[in-house]
């Protein structure tokens, strides 16, 4: 998969922008199609979890969204597939009614036809005035790529096979980073400016300064070995570690380990990898167990200082575990260059990290490209996650990117680190 660095759009001409978007769209689509290799009709159309749509719906939604915003909104062309409008609209059918889908061949033809028309329009599109929407489209497909990956993982867990895969070999290292680092009180720039290509999503803006008090934060995400101590001490049975809502969830869910927990025979290979498949309730319960708490969004952002400046280099040299490069989590602290100014590892890639912050609009928020993209989730029912995972595509990976899920959700490739 090709990752082309974003040109300096303050000075880039339209030819450079056109080359960037064509290469990026092609590379991202290659990743989308690779996910469907060998997929069965059942896995394609079956809903594996009430919170997530079938894989086939995501494929159709990617094409339908591209048609809506590029061909219809920008190019002012009529909708080429009006019969698909309701089926693949985000606000169309309920998730439980999205299983009557076209075949894989029909979905792939739909994707190809829309993409052919999109690239034809790209040849003459006035990109200087449109680039934000083109960036948004790429990131939209990236996000659905990752959702397809987690739905596949859910199908695997239901089939009683581990979604973790065979442990991959990792480069030798002298020592696993441990302990916490001290972050002195400081101001942090929360969000992302439009300068540099208008890549910011609406919920990342307006960027603004926030003051953060001194704190300590874990050098790495909590590992399987560390989390096992919580499990072995009866953490899933001990009421004292759980918030009220978390305890109510636990009684209903009746679980005693993370969703993506390694089998006993391979645990040794995963013990220094981040725990994966925990929800906010599980993460906060562990934090209480060790006398800590989850970081606020601002604390996480401050700990990630320095990563934005070298992100392009880290992605091009594959110093971050993302983009399905390995297909699973890796040992924490593996890449010595992907470390923040404060000495924190794995803040980007590997696993998404829960924060203690509700997903709320930044002061002066303006919805883009439509209100339903972010604003409908500003309901104080969703917590912010940061950092990305091994399945996050490069174009949706940056320190300022905000993901959001309800506290009970554990199906994403989620982990966490703690502060005090």
Tab-separated table of C-alpha atoms in Angstrom:
chain	number	residue	atom	x	y	z
A	1	UNK	CA	0.000	0.000	0.000
A	2	UNK	CA	1.425	3.351	-1.084
A	3	UNK	CA	1.419	6.221	1.382
A	4	UNK	CA	2.019	9.495	-0.421
A	5	UNK	CA	2.889	12.420	1.855
A	6	UNK	CA	0.431	15.275	1.680
A	7	UNK	CA	1.884	18.110	-0.411
A	8	UNK	CA	2.200	21.548	1.101
A	9	UNK	CA	-1.128	22.803	-0.136
A	10	UNK	CA	-0.255	26.366	0.693
A	11	UNK	CA	1.994	26.286	-2.371
A	12	UNK	CA	0.947	23.100	-4.220
A	13	UNK	CA	-0.594	23.551	-7.642
A	14	UNK	CA	-3.647	21.639	-8.798
A	15	UNK	CA	-1.523	19.125	-10.682
A	16	UNK	CA	0.212	18.112	-7.435
A	17	UNK	CA	-3.093	17.899	-5.599
A	18	UNK	CA	-4.609	15.831	-8.409
A	19	UNK	CA	-1.697	13.387	-8.278
A	20	UNK	CA	-1.989	13.145	-4.505
A	21	UNK	CA	-5.720	12.416	-4.520
A	22	UNK	CA	-5.537	9.922	-7.393
A	23	UNK	CA	-2.713	7.982	-5.739
A	24	UNK	CA	-4.386	8.116	-2.336
A	25	UNK	CA	-7.802	7.082	-3.622
A	26	UNK	CA	-6.253	4.152	-5.521
A	27	UNK	CA	-4.182	3.001	-2.557
A	28	UNK	CA	-7.045	3.280	-0.099
A	29	UNK	CA	-9.376	1.387	-2.444
A	30	UNK	CA	-6.779	-1.353	-2.869
A	31	UNK	CA	-6.949	-1.831	0.900
A	32	UNK	CA	-10.746	-1.921	0.844
A	33	UNK	CA	-10.868	-4.583	-1.845
A	34	UNK	CA	-8.174	-6.680	-0.158
A	35	UNK	CA	-10.470	-7.082	2.848
A	36	UNK	CA	-13.040	-8.913	0.728
A	37	UNK	CA	-10.677	-11.533	-0.721
A	38	UNK	CA	-12.198	-14.967	-0.151
A	39	UNK	CA	-15.148	-13.640	1.839
A	40	UNK	CA	-18.174	-15.940	1.988
A	41	UNK	CA	-21.696	-14.792	1.093
A	42	UNK	CA	-22.723	-15.428	4.695
A	43	UNK	CA	-20.018	-13.254	6.205
A	44	UNK	CA	-20.671	-10.605	3.565
A	45	UNK	CA	-24.356	-10.176	4.398
A	46	UNK	CA	-24.792	-11.362	7.985
A	47	UNK	CA	-24.984	-8.934	10.889
A	48	UNK	CA	-22.466	-10.161	13.465
A	49	UNK	CA	-23.446	-7.695	16.212
A	50	UNK	CA	-26.443	-5.376	16.808
A	51	UNK	CA	-24.176	-2.302	16.878
A	52	UNK	CA	-22.575	-2.978	13.487
A	53	UNK	CA	-23.832	-3.364	9.922
A	54	UNK	CA	-22.887	-6.298	7.655
A	55	UNK	CA	-19.639	-6.036	5.695
A	56	UNK	CA	-21.495	-5.830	2.395
A	57	UNK	CA	-23.428	-2.802	3.595
A	58	UNK	CA	-20.170	-0.983	4.343
A	59	UNK	CA	-18.935	-1.659	0.814
A	60	UNK	CA	-22.123	-0.250	-0.670
A	61	UNK	CA	-22.085	2.694	1.720
A	62	UNK	CA	-18.540	3.620	0.649
A	63	UNK	CA	-19.637	3.783	-2.988
A	64	UNK	CA	-22.926	5.523	-2.225
A	65	UNK	CA	-21.197	8.202	-0.136
A	66	UNK	CA	-18.637	8.827	-2.873
A	67	UNK	CA	-21.456	9.193	-5.386
A	68	UNK	CA	-23.404	11.594	-3.173
A	69	UNK	CA	-20.583	13.987	-2.280
A	70	UNK	CA	-18.362	13.895	-5.377
A	71	UNK	CA	-20.603	13.097	-8.336
A	72	UNK	CA	-23.801	14.740	-7.125
A	73	UNK	CA	-22.640	17.476	-4.741
A	74	UNK	CA	-19.468	18.602	-6.541
A	75	UNK	CA	-19.915	17.502	-10.154
A	76	UNK	CA	-23.694	18.123	-10.161
A	77	UNK	CA	-24.362	14.814	-11.882
A	78	UNK	CA	-27.596	12.859	-11.352
A	79	UNK	CA	-27.461	9.939	-8.931
A	80	UNK	CA	-26.251	6.989	-11.081
A	81	UNK	CA	-27.773	4.300	-8.822
A	82	UNK	CA	-30.947	5.768	-7.227
A	83	UNK	CA	-32.202	2.317	-6.229
A	84	UNK	CA	-29.287	2.024	-3.771
A	85	UNK	CA	-29.926	5.384	-2.099
A	86	UNK	CA	-32.028	4.223	0.887
A	87	UNK	CA	-30.275	0.883	1.323
A	88	UNK	CA	-26.805	2.378	1.750
A	89	UNK	CA	-27.580	5.724	3.377
A	90	UNK	CA	-26.222	6.178	6.899
A	91	UNK	CA	-29.647	7.402	8.033
A	92	UNK	CA	-31.604	4.961	5.874
A	93	UNK	CA	-32.513	1.493	7.109
A	94	UNK	CA	-31.885	0.388	10.725
A	95	UNK	CA	-28.790	-1.798	11.090
A	96	UNK	CA	-30.910	-4.897	11.668
A	97	UNK	CA	-32.551	-4.416	8.241
A	98	UNK	CA	-29.351	-4.118	6.205
A	99	UNK	CA	-28.870	-7.803	5.397
A	100	UNK	CA	-30.805	-8.020	2.101
A	101	UNK	CA	-27.815	-6.984	0.010
A	102	UNK	CA	-26.584	-7.311	-3.576
A	103	UNK	CA	-24.012	-10.032	-4.254
A	104	UNK	CA	-20.297	-9.371	-3.843
A	105	UNK	CA	-19.883	-9.124	-7.623
A	106	UNK	CA	-22.649	-6.506	-7.775
A	107	UNK	CA	-21.143	-4.533	-4.898
A	108	UNK	CA	-17.694	-4.590	-6.488
A	109	UNK	CA	-19.194	-3.425	-9.772
A	110	UNK	CA	-20.962	-0.604	-7.913
A	111	UNK	CA	-17.681	0.469	-6.298
A	112	UNK	CA	-15.829	0.305	-9.620
A	113	UNK	CA	-18.433	2.269	-11.570
A	114	UNK	CA	-18.593	5.095	-9.031
A	115	UNK	CA	-14.812	5.230	-8.787
A	116	UNK	CA	-14.429	5.397	-12.571
A	117	UNK	CA	-16.760	8.397	-12.673
A	118	UNK	CA	-15.033	9.997	-9.698
A	119	UNK	CA	-11.592	9.776	-11.298
A	120	UNK	CA	-12.971	11.170	-14.535
A	121	UNK	CA	-14.268	14.188	-12.643
A	122	UNK	CA	-10.993	14.489	-10.714
A	123	UNK	CA	-9.230	15.276	-14.003
A	124	UNK	CA	-10.982	18.651	-14.169
A	125	UNK	CA	-12.138	19.280	-10.590
A	126	UNK	CA	-11.202	22.707	-9.104
A	127	UNK	CA	-9.329	21.140	-6.198
A	128	UNK	CA	-8.170	24.397	-4.624
A	129	UNK	CA	-11.776	25.004	-3.601
A	130	UNK	CA	-12.767	21.392	-2.980
A	131	UNK	CA	-9.842	19.742	-1.253
A	132	UNK	CA	-11.452	19.504	2.179
A	133	UNK	CA	-14.280	17.356	0.836
A	134	UNK	CA	-11.855	15.116	-1.070
A	135	UNK	CA	-9.822	14.641	2.133
A	136	UNK	CA	-13.012	13.860	4.030
A	137	UNK	CA	-13.998	11.241	1.430
A	138	UNK	CA	-10.671	9.408	1.777
A	139	UNK	CA	-10.942	9.365	5.553
A	140	UNK	CA	-14.548	8.205	5.360
A	141	UNK	CA	-13.476	5.122	3.400
A	142	UNK	CA	-10.613	4.570	5.848
A	143	UNK	CA	-13.014	4.541	8.788
A	144	UNK	CA	-15.271	1.979	7.109
A	145	UNK	CA	-12.202	-0.123	6.298
A	146	UNK	CA	-11.538	-0.427	10.002
A	147	UNK	CA	-15.168	-1.192	10.773
A	148	UNK	CA	-15.093	-3.987	8.189
A	149	UNK	CA	-12.003	-5.365	9.943
A	150	UNK	CA	-13.674	-5.456	13.343
A	151	UNK	CA	-16.832	-7.055	11.906
A	152	UNK	CA	-14.603	-9.773	10.436
A	153	UNK	CA	-13.032	-10.229	13.858
A	154	UNK	CA	-16.496	-10.627	15.389
A	155	UNK	CA	-17.352	-13.331	12.863
A	156	UNK	CA	-14.161	-15.126	13.866
A	157	UNK	CA	-14.959	-14.958	17.583
A	158	UNK	CA	-18.427	-16.357	16.914
A	159	UNK	CA	-16.823	-19.158	14.949
A	160	UNK	CA	-14.724	-19.997	18.010
A	161	UNK	CA	-11.492	-19.075	16.253
A	162	UNK	CA	-9.207	-16.394	17.575
A	163	UNK	CA	-9.122	-13.125	15.586
A	164	UNK	CA	-5.630	-12.523	16.920
A	165	UNK	CA	-3.988	-14.754	14.373
A	166	UNK	CA	-0.696	-16.582	14.656
A	167	UNK	CA	1.771	-14.462	16.631
A	168	UNK	CA	4.079	-12.680	14.221
A	169	UNK	CA	7.796	-12.440	14.800
A	170	UNK	CA	8.943	-9.070	16.108
A	171	UNK	CA	12.308	-7.416	16.018
A	172	UNK	CA	14.491	-8.182	19.038
A	173	UNK	CA	14.633	-5.490	21.671
A	174	UNK	CA	16.593	-5.086	24.876
A	175	UNK	CA	13.843	-4.077	27.250
A	176	UNK	CA	10.103	-3.408	27.331
A	177	UNK	CA	9.446	0.211	28.372
A	178	UNK	CA	7.703	0.251	31.750
A	179	UNK	CA	6.554	2.669	34.409
A	180	UNK	CA	5.197	6.155	34.030
A	181	UNK	CA	6.570	9.483	32.789
A	182	UNK	CA	6.017	12.869	34.372
A	183	UNK	CA	4.342	15.533	32.249
A	184	UNK	CA	4.685	19.024	33.758
A	185	UNK	CA	1.730	21.369	33.676
A	186	UNK	CA	1.477	23.014	30.275
A	187	UNK	CA	-0.870	24.223	27.578
A	188	UNK	CA	-1.752	21.900	24.710
A	189	UNK	CA	-3.187	22.769	21.322
A	190	UNK	CA	-6.295	20.610	21.144
A	191	UNK	CA	-7.508	19.927	17.621
A	192	UNK	CA	-6.095	20.461	14.145
A	193	UNK	CA	-5.814	23.599	12.063
A	194	UNK	CA	-7.033	23.617	8.480
A	195	UNK	CA	-3.599	24.738	7.289
A	196	UNK	CA	-1.778	21.909	5.554
A	197	UNK	CA	-4.552	20.618	3.343
A	198	UNK	CA	-7.852	20.937	5.180
A	199	UNK	CA	-7.595	17.357	6.414
A	200	UNK	CA	-9.233	18.104	9.768
A	201	UNK	CA	-12.623	16.550	10.414
A	202	UNK	CA	-15.267	18.843	11.845
A	203	UNK	CA	-14.929	17.461	15.389
A	204	UNK	CA	-11.202	18.360	15.396
A	205	UNK	CA	-12.018	22.051	14.978
A	206	UNK	CA	-11.652	24.801	15.920
A	207	UNK	CA	-8.209	24.068	17.329
A	208	UNK	CA	-7.703	25.809	20.670
A	209	UNK	CA	-5.383	25.963	23.650
A	210	UNK	CA	-6.202	24.048	26.832
A	211	UNK	CA	-4.266	24.215	30.104
A	212	UNK	CA	-3.346	20.875	31.685
A	213	UNK	CA	-2.163	20.382	35.275
A	214	UNK	CA	0.926	18.199	35.963
A	215	UNK	CA	0.361	14.433	35.863
A	216	UNK	CA	2.044	11.094	35.286
A	217	UNK	CA	1.102	8.791	32.420
A	218	UNK	CA	1.990	5.213	31.487
A	219	UNK	CA	4.838	4.897	29.001
A	220	UNK	CA	2.855	2.300	27.028
A	221	UNK	CA	-0.687	1.014	26.788
A	222	UNK	CA	-1.621	-1.489	29.475
A	223	UNK	CA	-0.336	-4.905	28.360
A	224	UNK	CA	-1.996	-8.303	28.510
A	225	UNK	CA	0.418	-9.303	31.271
A	226	UNK	CA	-0.542	-6.275	33.359
A	227	UNK	CA	-4.246	-6.736	32.741
A	228	UNK	CA	-4.009	-10.396	33.691
A	229	UNK	CA	-3.152	-9.291	37.232
A	230	UNK	CA	-6.570	-7.619	37.409
A	231	UNK	CA	-8.269	-10.753	36.104
A	232	UNK	CA	-6.340	-13.079	38.435
A	233	UNK	CA	-7.242	-10.928	41.443
A	234	UNK	CA	-10.938	-11.378	40.669
A	235	UNK	CA	-11.353	-7.949	39.111
A	236	UNK	CA	-14.379	-9.009	37.094
A	237	UNK	CA	-16.100	-10.226	40.256
A	238	UNK	CA	-15.159	-7.395	42.644
A	239	UNK	CA	-17.743	-4.605	42.787
A	240	UNK	CA	-15.348	-2.048	44.321
A	241	UNK	CA	-13.478	-1.416	41.053
A	242	UNK	CA	-16.501	-0.714	38.890
A	243	UNK	CA	-18.568	2.428	38.432
A	244	UNK	CA	-22.325	1.952	38.835
A	245	UNK	CA	-23.033	1.844	35.092
A	246	UNK	CA	-20.078	-0.477	34.531
A	247	UNK	CA	-21.250	-2.908	37.189
A	248	UNK	CA	-24.737	-2.969	35.663
A	249	UNK	CA	-23.197	-3.686	32.267
A	250	UNK	CA	-21.044	-6.474	33.711
A	251	UNK	CA	-24.020	-8.254	35.284
A	252	UNK	CA	-25.775	-8.295	31.929
A	253	UNK	CA	-22.742	-9.058	29.752
A	254	UNK	CA	-21.479	-11.842	32.025
A	255	UNK	CA	-17.879	-11.703	30.792
A	256	UNK	CA	-14.611	-12.316	32.616
A	257	UNK	CA	-11.970	-11.282	30.091
A	258	UNK	CA	-11.426	-8.877	27.164
A	259	UNK	CA	-13.093	-9.747	23.880
A	260	UNK	CA	-9.811	-10.318	22.010
A	261	UNK	CA	-7.994	-12.217	24.735
A	262	UNK	CA	-5.207	-14.627	23.671
A	263	UNK	CA	-5.701	-18.335	24.225
A	264	UNK	CA	-3.599	-19.884	26.969
A	265	UNK	CA	-1.296	-21.660	24.502
A	266	UNK	CA	-0.251	-18.375	22.862
A	267	UNK	CA	-0.506	-16.060	25.872
A	268	UNK	CA	3.275	-15.906	26.307
A	269	UNK	CA	3.603	-14.388	22.828
A	270	UNK	CA	1.000	-11.739	23.625
A	271	UNK	CA	1.852	-10.841	27.209
A	272	UNK	CA	3.802	-7.695	26.236
A	273	UNK	CA	1.223	-6.614	23.684
A	274	UNK	CA	-1.525	-4.155	24.559
A	275	UNK	CA	-4.721	-5.598	25.944
A	276	UNK	CA	-7.306	-5.371	23.154
A	277	UNK	CA	-11.080	-5.506	23.107
A	278	UNK	CA	-11.929	-3.784	26.395
A	279	UNK	CA	-14.666	-1.226	26.811
A	280	UNK	CA	-14.528	1.982	28.821
A	281	UNK	CA	-15.986	0.262	31.886
A	282	UNK	CA	-13.297	-2.415	31.872
A	283	UNK	CA	-10.540	0.137	31.311
A	284	UNK	CA	-11.703	2.390	34.146
A	285	UNK	CA	-12.134	-0.596	36.493
A	286	UNK	CA	-8.531	-1.674	35.875
A	287	UNK	CA	-7.356	1.897	36.425
A	288	UNK	CA	-9.032	1.975	39.852
A	289	UNK	CA	-7.534	-1.428	40.643
A	290	UNK	CA	-4.005	-0.024	40.209
A	291	UNK	CA	-4.778	3.301	41.903
A	292	UNK	CA	-4.870	5.347	38.720
A	293	UNK	CA	-7.469	6.704	36.270
A	294	UNK	CA	-7.958	7.163	32.544
A	295	UNK	CA	-6.444	10.290	30.952
A	296	UNK	CA	-8.528	13.193	29.778
A	297	UNK	CA	-8.433	13.940	26.082
A	298	UNK	CA	-6.186	16.946	26.755
A	299	UNK	CA	-3.785	14.893	28.898
A	300	UNK	CA	-3.512	12.287	26.145
A	301	UNK	CA	-2.883	15.000	23.543
A	302	UNK	CA	-0.175	16.655	25.633
A	303	UNK	CA	1.575	13.313	26.188
A	304	UNK	CA	1.636	12.889	22.382
A	305	UNK	CA	3.590	16.109	21.848
A	306	UNK	CA	6.175	15.837	19.073
A	307	UNK	CA	4.488	13.064	17.105
A	308	UNK	CA	2.682	15.297	14.617
A	309	UNK	CA	5.954	16.773	13.342
A	310	UNK	CA	7.399	13.381	12.433
A	311	UNK	CA	4.207	11.522	11.529
A	312	UNK	CA	4.827	11.473	7.779
A	313	UNK	CA	8.325	10.052	8.280
A	314	UNK	CA	7.047	7.424	10.731
A	315	UNK	CA	4.366	6.279	8.298
A	316	UNK	CA	6.653	6.126	5.280
A	317	UNK	CA	9.285	4.143	7.209
A	318	UNK	CA	6.645	1.871	8.774
A	319	UNK	CA	7.526	2.797	12.341
A	320	UNK	CA	3.875	2.623	13.388
A	321	UNK	CA	1.769	-0.538	13.575
A	322	UNK	CA	-1.159	0.523	11.395
A	323	UNK	CA	-2.643	0.010	7.925
A	324	UNK	CA	-3.069	-3.777	8.411
A	325	UNK	CA	0.663	-4.103	7.866
A	326	UNK	CA	0.966	-6.968	10.374
A	327	UNK	CA	-2.703	-7.801	10.875
A	328	UNK	CA	-2.554	-7.756	14.679
A	329	UNK	CA	-1.112	-5.984	17.692
A	330	UNK	CA	2.608	-5.992	18.395
A	331	UNK	CA	4.819	-5.792	21.466
A	332	UNK	CA	4.678	-2.339	23.037
A	333	UNK	CA	7.671	-0.034	22.683
A	334	UNK	CA	8.849	-1.829	19.554
A	335	UNK	CA	9.642	1.260	17.485
A	336	UNK	CA	12.185	3.503	19.178
A	337	UNK	CA	11.507	6.447	16.846
A	338	UNK	CA	7.734	6.489	17.363
A	339	UNK	CA	8.054	7.996	20.826
A	340	UNK	CA	6.626	11.306	21.995
A	341	UNK	CA	8.628	14.192	23.440
A	342	UNK	CA	7.677	12.999	26.918
A	343	UNK	CA	8.817	9.415	26.317
A	344	UNK	CA	5.490	7.686	25.611
A	345	UNK	CA	5.361	4.765	23.180
A	346	UNK	CA	2.556	3.405	20.984
A	347	UNK	CA	0.406	6.509	21.166
A	348	UNK	CA	-0.280	5.962	17.453
A	349	UNK	CA	-1.337	2.582	16.086
A	350	UNK	CA	-1.532	-0.794	17.832
A	351	UNK	CA	-4.773	-0.076	19.764
A	352	UNK	CA	-7.164	2.821	20.160
A	353	UNK	CA	-6.967	4.275	23.661
A	354	UNK	CA	-9.933	5.207	25.812
A	355	UNK	CA	-9.927	8.615	27.474
A	356	UNK	CA	-12.001	9.911	30.349
A	357	UNK	CA	-13.535	12.662	28.187
A	358	UNK	CA	-17.006	12.767	26.695
A	359	UNK	CA	-17.207	13.363	22.966
A	360	UNK	CA	-18.231	17.009	22.889
A	361	UNK	CA	-17.858	19.842	20.357
A	362	UNK	CA	-14.907	22.169	20.607
A	363	UNK	CA	-15.853	25.825	21.216
A	364	UNK	CA	-17.059	27.345	17.950
A	365	UNK	CA	-17.754	23.952	16.307
A	366	UNK	CA	-19.221	23.959	12.783
A	367	UNK	CA	-20.590	20.752	11.255
A	368	UNK	CA	-19.013	19.452	8.006
A	369	UNK	CA	-19.964	18.195	5.509
A	370	UNK	CA	-23.347	17.511	7.139
A	371	UNK	CA	-24.707	17.776	10.660
A	372	UNK	CA	-25.092	14.038	11.163
A	373	UNK	CA	-21.393	13.290	10.746
A	374	UNK	CA	-20.311	14.287	14.283
A	375	UNK	CA	-22.901	16.523	15.914
A	376	UNK	CA	-25.537	13.879	16.564
A	377	UNK	CA	-23.018	12.070	18.788
A	378	UNK	CA	-22.459	15.075	21.062
A	379	UNK	CA	-24.899	13.514	23.506
A	380	UNK	CA	-22.714	12.781	26.553
A	381	UNK	CA	-23.193	9.093	25.799
A	382	UNK	CA	-19.940	8.611	23.844
A	383	UNK	CA	-16.359	8.646	25.151
A	384	UNK	CA	-13.380	9.836	23.118
A	385	UNK	CA	-10.703	7.401	21.930
A	386	UNK	CA	-7.353	8.499	20.534
A	387	UNK	CA	-4.390	7.097	18.656
A	388	UNK	CA	-5.631	4.570	16.093
A	389	UNK	CA	-5.031	0.818	15.878
A	390	UNK	CA	-3.193	-1.736	13.767
A	391	UNK	CA	-6.203	-1.632	11.403
A	392	UNK	CA	-6.338	2.161	11.041
A	393	UNK	CA	-5.419	3.427	7.588
A	394	UNK	CA	-2.598	5.956	7.331
A	395	UNK	CA	-4.872	8.755	6.105
A	396	UNK	CA	-6.985	8.608	9.265
A	397	UNK	CA	-4.057	8.353	11.680
A	398	UNK	CA	-2.817	11.434	13.545
A	399	UNK	CA	-2.605	12.610	17.174
A	400	UNK	CA	-5.576	14.965	16.820
A	401	UNK	CA	-7.982	12.361	15.372
A	402	UNK	CA	-10.986	11.772	17.642
A	403	UNK	CA	-12.854	8.478	17.623
A	404	UNK	CA	-15.979	8.020	19.717
A	405	UNK	CA	-17.941	5.098	21.102
A	406	UNK	CA	-20.389	4.374	23.887
A	407	UNK	CA	-18.772	3.052	27.098
A	408	UNK	CA	-20.180	-0.469	26.703
A	409	UNK	CA	-18.640	-1.064	23.248
A	410	UNK	CA	-15.649	-3.425	23.256
A	411	UNK	CA	-15.659	-4.696	19.678
A	412	UNK	CA	-13.216	-2.151	18.259
A	413	UNK	CA	-9.473	-2.768	18.607
A	414	UNK	CA	-9.446	-0.807	21.872
A	415	UNK	CA	-6.977	-0.568	24.727
A	416	UNK	CA	-5.895	2.160	27.130
A	417	UNK	CA	-3.188	3.627	29.315
A	418	UNK	CA	-3.538	5.184	32.759
A	419	UNK	CA	-2.570	8.417	34.504
A	420	UNK	CA	-2.361	9.759	38.036
